[in-house]
PDB file of C-alpha atoms in Angstrom:
ATOM      1  CA  MET B   1      -0.034   0.247  -0.343  1.00  0.00           C
ATOM      2  CA  GLY B   2       1.365   3.361  -1.073  1.00  0.00           C
ATOM      3  CA  ARG B   3       2.705   5.747   1.097  1.00  0.00           C
ATOM      4  CA  GLY B   4      -0.637   9.277   1.594  1.00  0.00           C
ATOM      5  CA  LYS B   5       0.363  11.862  -0.022  1.00  0.00           C
ATOM      6  CA  VAL B   6       1.877  14.585   3.272  1.00  0.00           C
ATOM      7  CA  GLU B   7       0.457  18.102   3.521  1.00  0.00           C
ATOM      8  CA  LEU B   8       2.758  20.619   3.695  1.00  0.00           C
ATOM      9  CA  LYS B   9       2.129  23.779   5.745  1.00  0.00           C
ATOM     10  CA  ARG B  10       3.512  26.404   7.878  1.00  0.00           C
ATOM     11  CA  ILE B  11       4.532  24.866  11.342  1.00  0.00           C
ATOM     12  CA  GLU B  12       2.722  26.746  14.126  1.00  0.00           C
ATOM     13  CA  ASN B  13       4.973  25.375  17.219  1.00  0.00           C
ATOM     14  CA  PRO B  14       8.273  28.153  17.435  1.00  0.00           C
ATOM     15  CA  ALA B  15      10.228  25.758  18.384  1.00  0.00           C
ATOM     16  CA  SER B  16       9.916  22.511  16.259  1.00  0.00           C
ATOM     17  CA  ARG B  17       9.515  25.178  13.452  1.00  0.00           C
ATOM     18  CA  GLN B  18      13.985  26.556  14.328  1.00  0.00           C
ATOM     19  CA  VAL B  19      14.578  22.487  14.483  1.00  0.00           C
ATOM     20  CA  THR B  20      13.104  21.060  11.158  1.00  0.00           C
ATOM     21  CA  PHE B  21      14.271  24.913   9.631  1.00  0.00           C
ATOM     22  CA  SER B  22      18.033  23.297  11.177  1.00  0.00           C
ATOM     23  CA  LYS B  23      17.677  19.913   9.722  1.00  0.00           C
ATOM     24  CA  ARG B  24      16.647  20.506   6.135  1.00  0.00           C
ATOM     25  CA  ARG B  25      18.661  23.958   6.313  1.00  0.00           C
ATOM     26  CA  ASN B  26      21.355  21.414   6.981  1.00  0.00           C
ATOM     27  CA  GLY B  27      20.151  19.192   4.219  1.00  0.00           C
ATOM     28  CA  LEU B  28      20.133  21.411   1.611  1.00  0.00           C
ATOM     29  CA  LEU B  29      23.752  22.850   2.011  1.00  0.00           C
ATOM     30  CA  LYS B  30      24.971  19.215   1.729  1.00  0.00           C
ATOM     31  CA  LYS B  31      23.152  18.330  -1.401  1.00  0.00           C
ATOM     32  CA  ALA B  32      24.060  21.830  -2.985  1.00  0.00           C
ATOM     33  CA  PHE B  33      27.650  20.199  -2.428  1.00  0.00           C
ATOM     34  CA  GLU B  34      27.665  17.191  -3.387  1.00  0.00           C
ATOM     35  CA  LEU B  35      26.408  18.602  -6.438  1.00  0.00           C
ATOM     36  CA  SER B  36      28.651  20.956  -6.902  1.00  0.00           C
ATOM     37  CA  ILE B  37      31.608  17.583  -6.620  1.00  0.00           C
ATOM     38  CA  LEU B  38      29.104  15.171  -8.724  1.00  0.00           C
ATOM     39  CA  CYS B  39      28.209  17.333 -11.395  1.00  0.00           C
ATOM     40  CA  ASP B  40      31.380  19.582 -11.522  1.00  0.00           C
ATOM     41  CA  ALA B  41      28.611  22.594 -10.977  1.00  0.00           C
ATOM     42  CA  GLU B  42      29.117  26.158 -10.356  1.00  0.00           C
ATOM     43  CA  VAL B  43      26.439  26.058  -7.190  1.00  0.00           C
ATOM     44  CA  ALA B  44      25.662  28.393  -5.139  1.00  0.00           C
ATOM     45  CA  LEU B  45      23.169  28.995  -2.757  1.00  0.00           C
ATOM     46  CA  LEU B  46      21.315  31.203  -0.688  1.00  0.00           C
ATOM     47  CA  ILE B  47      18.775  30.847   1.842  1.00  0.00           C
ATOM     48  CA  PHE B  48      17.014  33.631   4.394  1.00  0.00           C
ATOM     49  CA  SER B  49      15.342  32.274   7.229  1.00  0.00           C
ATOM     50  CA  HIS B  50      12.281  33.628   9.374  1.00  0.00           C
ATOM     51  CA  SER B  51      14.102  36.290  11.396  1.00  0.00           C
ATOM     52  CA  GLY B  52      16.045  37.590   7.786  1.00  0.00           C
ATOM     53  CA  LYS B  53      19.364  35.819   8.854  1.00  0.00           C
ATOM     54  CA  VAL B  54      21.151  34.117   5.785  1.00  0.00           C
ATOM     55  CA  TYR B  55      23.381  31.672   5.144  1.00  0.00           C
ATOM     56  CA  GLN B  56      24.902  29.899   1.582  1.00  0.00           C
ATOM     57  CA  PHE B  57      26.896  28.292   0.325  1.00  0.00           C
ATOM     58  CA  ALA B  58      28.889  28.495  -2.839  1.00  0.00           C
ATOM     59  CA  SER B  59      31.050  26.414  -4.450  1.00  0.00           C
ATOM     60  CA  HIS B  60      33.095  28.600  -6.160  1.00  0.00           C
ATOM     61  CA  ASP B  61      33.137  32.876  -5.109  1.00  0.00           C
ATOM     62  CA  MET B  62      29.629  34.202  -4.029  1.00  0.00           C
ATOM     63  CA  ASP B  63      30.328  37.447  -5.680  1.00  0.00           C
ATOM     64  CA  ARG B  64      31.107  35.795  -8.730  1.00  0.00           C
ATOM     65  CA  THR B  65      27.776  33.511  -9.179  1.00  0.00           C
ATOM     66  CA  ILE B  66      25.610  36.269  -8.192  1.00  0.00           C
ATOM     67  CA  SER B  67      27.387  39.000 -10.927  1.00  0.00           C
ATOM     68  CA  ARG B  68      27.657  36.095 -12.851  1.00  0.00           C
ATOM     69  CA  TYR B  69      23.634  35.995 -12.622  1.00  0.00           C
ATOM     70  CA  ARG B  70      22.494  39.191 -12.712  1.00  0.00           C
ATOM     71  CA  ASN B  71      24.351  39.187 -15.958  1.00  0.00           C
ATOM     72  CA  GLU B  72      22.819  36.386 -17.587  1.00  0.00           C
ATOM     73  CA  VAL B  73      19.140  37.701 -16.290  1.00  0.00           C
ATOM     74  CA  GLY B  74      19.453  41.805 -16.721  1.00  0.00           C
ATOM     75  CA  LEU B  75      19.657  42.492 -13.332  1.00  0.00           C
ATOM     76  CA  PRO B  76      21.433  46.037 -12.743  1.00  0.00           C
ATOM     77  CA  GLU B  77      24.476  45.939  -9.556  1.00  0.00           C
ATOM     78  CA  SER B  78      23.010  47.632  -6.664  1.00  0.00           C
ATOM     79  CA  ASN B  79      26.678  48.902  -4.857  1.00  0.00           C
ATOM     80  CA  ASN B  80      24.892  50.806  -2.474  1.00  0.00           C
ATOM     81  CA  PRO B  81      26.649  49.976   0.841  1.00  0.00           C
ATOM     82  CA  ARG B  82      24.007  51.968   2.414  1.00  0.00           C
ATOM     83  CA  CYS B  83      20.790  49.258   2.240  1.00  0.00           C
ATOM     84  CA  ARG B  84      23.382  46.649   2.659  1.00  0.00           C
ATOM     85  CA  THR B  85      23.923  47.661   6.407  1.00  0.00           C
ATOM     86  CA  MET B  86      20.415  48.406   6.633  1.00  0.00           C
ATOM     87  CA  GLU B  87      19.612  44.821   5.897  1.00  0.00           C
ATOM     88  CA  PHE B  88      22.174  43.722   7.468  1.00  0.00           C
ATOM     89  CA  TRP B  89      20.647  44.960  11.001  1.00  0.00           C
ATOM     90  CA  ARG B  90      18.047  44.397   9.619  1.00  0.00           C
ATOM     91  CA  SER B  91      18.590  41.281   9.430  1.00  0.00           C
ATOM     92  CA  GLU B  92      19.891  40.669  13.224  1.00  0.00           C
ATOM     93  CA  ILE B  93      17.560  42.336  14.473  1.00  0.00           C
ATOM     94  CA  GLU B  94      14.749  40.230  13.473  1.00  0.00           C
ATOM     95  CA  GLU B  95      16.778  37.010  14.204  1.00  0.00           C
ATOM     96  CA  LEU B  96      17.048  38.278  17.689  1.00  0.00           C
ATOM     97  CA  LYS B  97      13.356  37.852  17.994  1.00  0.00           C
ATOM     98  CA  ARG B  98      12.982  34.833  16.709  1.00  0.00           C
ATOM     99  CA  THR B  99      14.850  34.038  19.517  1.00  0.00           C
ATOM    100  CA  ILE B 100      13.573  35.841  21.794  1.00  0.00           C
ATOM    101  CA  ASP B 101       9.860  33.845  20.969  1.00  0.00           C
ATOM    102  CA  THR B 102      12.065  30.636  20.815  1.00  0.00           C
ATOM    103  CA  LEU B 103      13.219  30.827  23.945  1.00  0.00           C
ATOM    104  CA  GLU B 104       9.845  32.054  25.442  1.00  0.00           C
ATOM    105  CA  ALA B 105       7.696  28.826  24.231  1.00  0.00           C
ATOM    106  CA  ARG B 106      10.221  26.784  25.354  1.00  0.00           C
ATOM    107  CA  ASN B 107       9.930  28.309  28.591  1.00  0.00           C
ATOM    108  CA  LYS B 108       6.253  27.767  28.601  1.00  0.00           C
ATOM    109  CA  HIS B 109       6.725  24.111  27.466  1.00  0.00           C
ATOM    110  CA  LEU B 110       9.431  23.608  30.665  1.00  0.00           C
ATOM    111  CA  VAL B 111       6.694  24.698  32.714  1.00  0.00           C
ATOM    112  CA  GLY B 112       3.781  22.453  31.686  1.00  0.00           C
ATOM    113  CA  GLU B 113       2.186  25.554  29.248  1.00  0.00           C
ATOM    114  CA  ASP B 114       0.965  26.118  25.520  1.00  0.00           C
ATOM    115  CA  LEU B 115       1.672  21.880  25.228  1.00  0.00           C
ATOM    116  CA  SER B 116      -1.726  21.703  23.273  1.00  0.00           C
ATOM    117  CA  MET B 117       0.726  21.767  19.576  1.00  0.00           C
ATOM    118  CA  LEU B 118       2.621  19.820  20.480  1.00  0.00           C
ATOM    119  CA  SER B 119       3.322  15.847  18.987  1.00  0.00           C
ATOM    120  CA  VAL B 120       4.103  13.267  21.317  1.00  0.00           C
ATOM    121  CA  LYS B 121       7.494  12.491  19.616  1.00  0.00           C
ATOM    122  CA  GLU B 122       8.169  17.232  20.701  1.00  0.00           C
ATOM    123  CA  LEU B 123       6.785  15.814  24.232  1.00  0.00           C
ATOM    124  CA  LYS B 124       8.772  12.621  25.039  1.00  0.00           C
ATOM    125  CA  LYS B 125      11.902  15.261  24.119  1.00  0.00           C
ATOM    126  CA  LEU B 126      10.504  17.574  26.408  1.00  0.00           C
ATOM    127  CA  GLU B 127      10.011  14.794  28.642  1.00  0.00           C
ATOM    128  CA  ARG B 128      13.252  13.631  28.449  1.00  0.00           C
ATOM    129  CA  GLN B 129      14.938  16.727  28.842  1.00  0.00           C
ATOM    130  CA  LEU B 130      13.092  17.828  31.584  1.00  0.00           C
ATOM    131  CA  LYS B 131      13.969  14.134  33.625  1.00  0.00           C
ATOM    132  CA  THR B 132      17.409  14.907  32.678  1.00  0.00           C
ATOM    133  CA  GLY B 133      17.064  18.627  34.761  1.00  0.00           C
ATOM    134  CA  VAL B 134      15.557  16.964  37.264  1.00  0.00           C
ATOM    135  CA  GLU B 135      18.330  14.732  37.635  1.00  0.00           C
ATOM    136  CA  ARG B 136      20.815  17.621  38.355  1.00  0.00           C
ATOM    137  CA  ILE B 137      18.742  19.515  39.944  1.00  0.00           C
ATOM    138  CA  ARG B 138      19.026  16.197  42.667  1.00  0.00           C
ATOM    139  CA  SER B 139      22.193  16.351  41.920  1.00  0.00           C
ATOM    140  CA  LYS B 140      23.630  19.754  42.769  1.00  0.00           C
ATOM    141  CA  LYS B 141      21.134  19.662  45.814  1.00  0.00           C
ATOM    142  CA  ARG B 142      22.389  15.823  47.109  1.00  0.00           C
ATOM    143  CA  ARG B 143      26.232  17.218  46.810  1.00  0.00           C
ATOM    144  CA  PHE B 144      24.959  20.170  48.784  1.00  0.00           C
ATOM    145  CA  VAL B 145      23.327  18.701  51.478  1.00  0.00           C
ATOM    146  CA  SER B 146      26.834  16.857  51.542  1.00  0.00           C
ATOM    147  CA  GLU B 147      28.904  19.415  51.723  1.00  0.00           C
ATOM    148  CA  HIS B 148      26.951  20.789  54.500  1.00  0.00           C
ATOM    149  CA  VAL B 149      26.483  17.984  56.451  1.00  0.00           C
ATOM    150  CA  ASN B 150      30.812  17.417  56.830  1.00  0.00           C
ATOM    151  CA  LEU B 151      30.780  21.361  57.348  1.00  0.00           C
ATOM    152  CA  LEU B 152      28.929  20.881  60.678  1.00  0.00           C
ATOM    153  CA  LYS B 153      30.724  16.844  61.775  1.00  0.00           C
ATOM    154  CA  LYS B 154      33.937  19.868  61.227  1.00  0.00           C
ATOM    155  CA  ARG B 155      32.239  22.539  63.429  1.00  0.00           C
ATOM    156  CA  HIS B 156      31.009  19.035  65.986  1.00  0.00           C
ATOM    157  CA  ARG B 157      34.321  18.509  66.428  1.00  0.00           C
ATOM    158  CA  ALA B 158      35.920  21.245  66.623  1.00  0.00           C
ATOM    159  CA  LEU B 159      33.556  22.084  69.523  1.00  0.00           C
ATOM    160  CA  GLN B 160      34.224  18.702  71.006  1.00  0.00           C
ATOM    161  CA  GLU B 161      37.946  19.223  71.550  1.00  0.00           C
ATOM    162  CA  GLU B 162      37.314  23.247  72.683  1.00  0.00           C
ATOM    163  CA  ASN B 163      35.077  21.329  75.516  1.00  0.00           C
ATOM    164  CA  THR B 164      37.678  19.014  76.165  1.00  0.00           C
ATOM    165  CA  ARG B 165      40.092  21.604  76.973  1.00  0.00           C
ATOM    166  CA  LEU B 166      37.792  23.476  78.882  1.00  0.00           C
ATOM    167  CA  GLN B 167      37.047  21.088  81.226  1.00  0.00           C
ATOM    168  CA  LYS B 168      40.638  20.741  81.484  1.00  0.00           C
ATOM    169  CA  ILE B 169      41.954  23.910  82.736  1.00  0.00           C
ATOM    170  CA  LEU B 170      38.553  23.492  84.652  1.00  0.00           C
ATOM    171  CA  HIS B 171      40.005  20.108  86.582  1.00  0.00           C
ATOM    172  CA  GLU B 172      43.501  21.688  86.656  1.00  0.00           C
ATOM    173  CA  LEU B 173      41.809  24.582  88.493  1.00  0.00           C
ATOM    174  CA  HIS B 174      39.989  22.705  91.468  1.00  0.00           C
ATOM    175  CA  GLU B 175      42.696  21.240  92.041  1.00  0.00           C
ATOM    176  CA  ILE B 176      44.685  24.107  92.789  1.00  0.00           C
ATOM    177  CA  ASP B 177      42.053  25.611  95.001  1.00  0.00           C
ATOM    178  CA  VAL B 178      41.888  22.031  96.754  1.00  0.00           C
ATOM    179  CA  SER B 179      45.446  22.281  97.195  1.00  0.00           C
ATOM    180  CA  SER B 180      45.294  25.465  98.988  1.00  0.00           C
ATOM    181  CA  ARG B 181      42.416  24.588 101.404  1.00  0.00           C
ATOM    182  CA  ILE B 182      44.451  22.055 102.506  1.00  0.00           C
ATOM    183  CA  SER B 183      47.172  23.971 103.083  1.00  0.00           C
ATOM    184  CA  GLY B 184      45.666  26.967 104.389  1.00  0.00           C
ATOM    185  CA  ALA B 185      43.451  23.778 107.673  1.00  0.00           C
ATOM    186  CA  ASP B 186      47.154  22.543 108.273  1.00  0.00           C
ATOM    187  CA  ALA B 187      48.436  26.172 109.069  1.00  0.00           C
ATOM    188  CA  CYS B 188      45.334  26.789 111.384  1.00  0.00           C
ATOM    189  CA  ASP B 189      45.967  23.410 113.013  1.00  0.00           C
ATOM    190  CA  ALA B 190      49.163  23.487 113.527  1.00  0.00           C
ATOM    191  CA  PHE B 191      48.547  27.010 115.129  1.00  0.00           C
ATOM    192  CA  GLN B 192      46.100  25.247 117.334  1.00  0.00           C
ATOM    193  CA  ARG B 193      47.832  22.906 118.727  1.00  0.00           C
ATOM    194  CA  ALA B 194      50.577  25.929 119.540  1.00  0.00           C
ATOM    195  CA  LYS B 195      48.543  27.713 121.274  1.00  0.00           C
ATOM    196  CA  LYS B 196      47.070  24.831 123.541  1.00  0.00           C
ATOM    197  CA  ALA B 197      50.624  23.380 124.107  1.00  0.00           C
ATOM    198  CA  THR B 198      51.828  27.744 125.523  1.00  0.00           C
ATOM    199  CA  VAL B 199      48.409  27.311 127.656  1.00  0.00           C
ATOM    200  CA  VAL B 200      49.437  24.294 129.169  1.00  0.00           C
ATOM    201  CA  THR B 201      53.253  24.687 129.782  1.00  0.00           C
ATOM    202  CA  ASN B 202      51.762  28.263 131.144  1.00  0.00           C
ATOM    203  CA  LEU B 203      49.180  26.531 133.947  1.00  0.00           C
ATOM    204  CA  GLU B 204      52.644  24.185 134.500  1.00  0.00           C
ATOM    205  CA  SER B 205      54.933  26.897 135.531  1.00  0.00           C
ATOM    206  CA  GLY B 206      51.926  28.479 137.775  1.00  0.00           C
ATOM    207  CA  ASP B 207      51.775  25.518 139.654  1.00  0.00           C
ATOM    208  CA  GLU B 208      55.310  25.251 140.060  1.00  0.00           C
ATOM    209  CA  SER B 209      55.440  28.124 141.663  1.00  0.00           C
ATOM    210  CA  ASN B 210      53.367  28.184 143.772  1.00  0.00           C
ATOM    211  CA  GLN B 211      54.448  24.905 145.166  1.00  0.00           C
ATOM    212  CA  ARG B 212      58.056  27.162 145.934  1.00  0.00           C
ATOM    213  CA  GLN B 213      55.875  29.415 148.053  1.00  0.00           C
ATOM    214  CA  LEU B 214      54.478  26.872 149.886  1.00  0.00           C
ATOM    215  CA  VAL B 215      57.437  25.908 150.397  1.00  0.00           C
ATOM    216  CA  SER B 216      58.747  28.591 151.475  1.00  0.00           C
ATOM    217  CA  LYS B 217      55.892  29.489 153.609  1.00  0.00           C
ATOM    218  CA  ASN B 218      56.439  25.988 156.429  1.00  0.00           C
TER     219      ASN B 218
END
């Protein structure tokens, strides 16, 4: 069964239209190159995109081929540099507008808008792109979380080391304080013992003196 006739019509989706243009443009340029080689033909190809950007191929010199064409069909030569400059900037402006439209359409597709004009193939491609984007985001998130956790672990270890150092200093200060208290208590105890010994000695001396006085009286 033969294939049915495919209706050619303008592609409404900007992104799809740009992709189709790029593919077919490259194919056309390739065919022009092959024709010039296989048939030894002088080939010149000019393609203007919807935005006005020009793509070209020439098997020989483009200007010479165009001049030859003008002579063949009787067209006058145009050497006005101002017209060429205006055309160039006009094409650049149109190309920028086209690029902006394409990017806006792509952004809408990425957030799930204006999908009704996409084919099944385009939807599958968009799905793959979204999955790739999500995986990249998750990978970035995992890497960020891992780096953050490692940083927190380093800070935790540093705090533990600082806490250990402070505990050691506090323990040393406590031991010094206890030693000082013990030394003070020993000194006080020695003083009290000396004081008691002095009192006892004085009492004994007083008793001996009284005994002598009694003996003298007798």
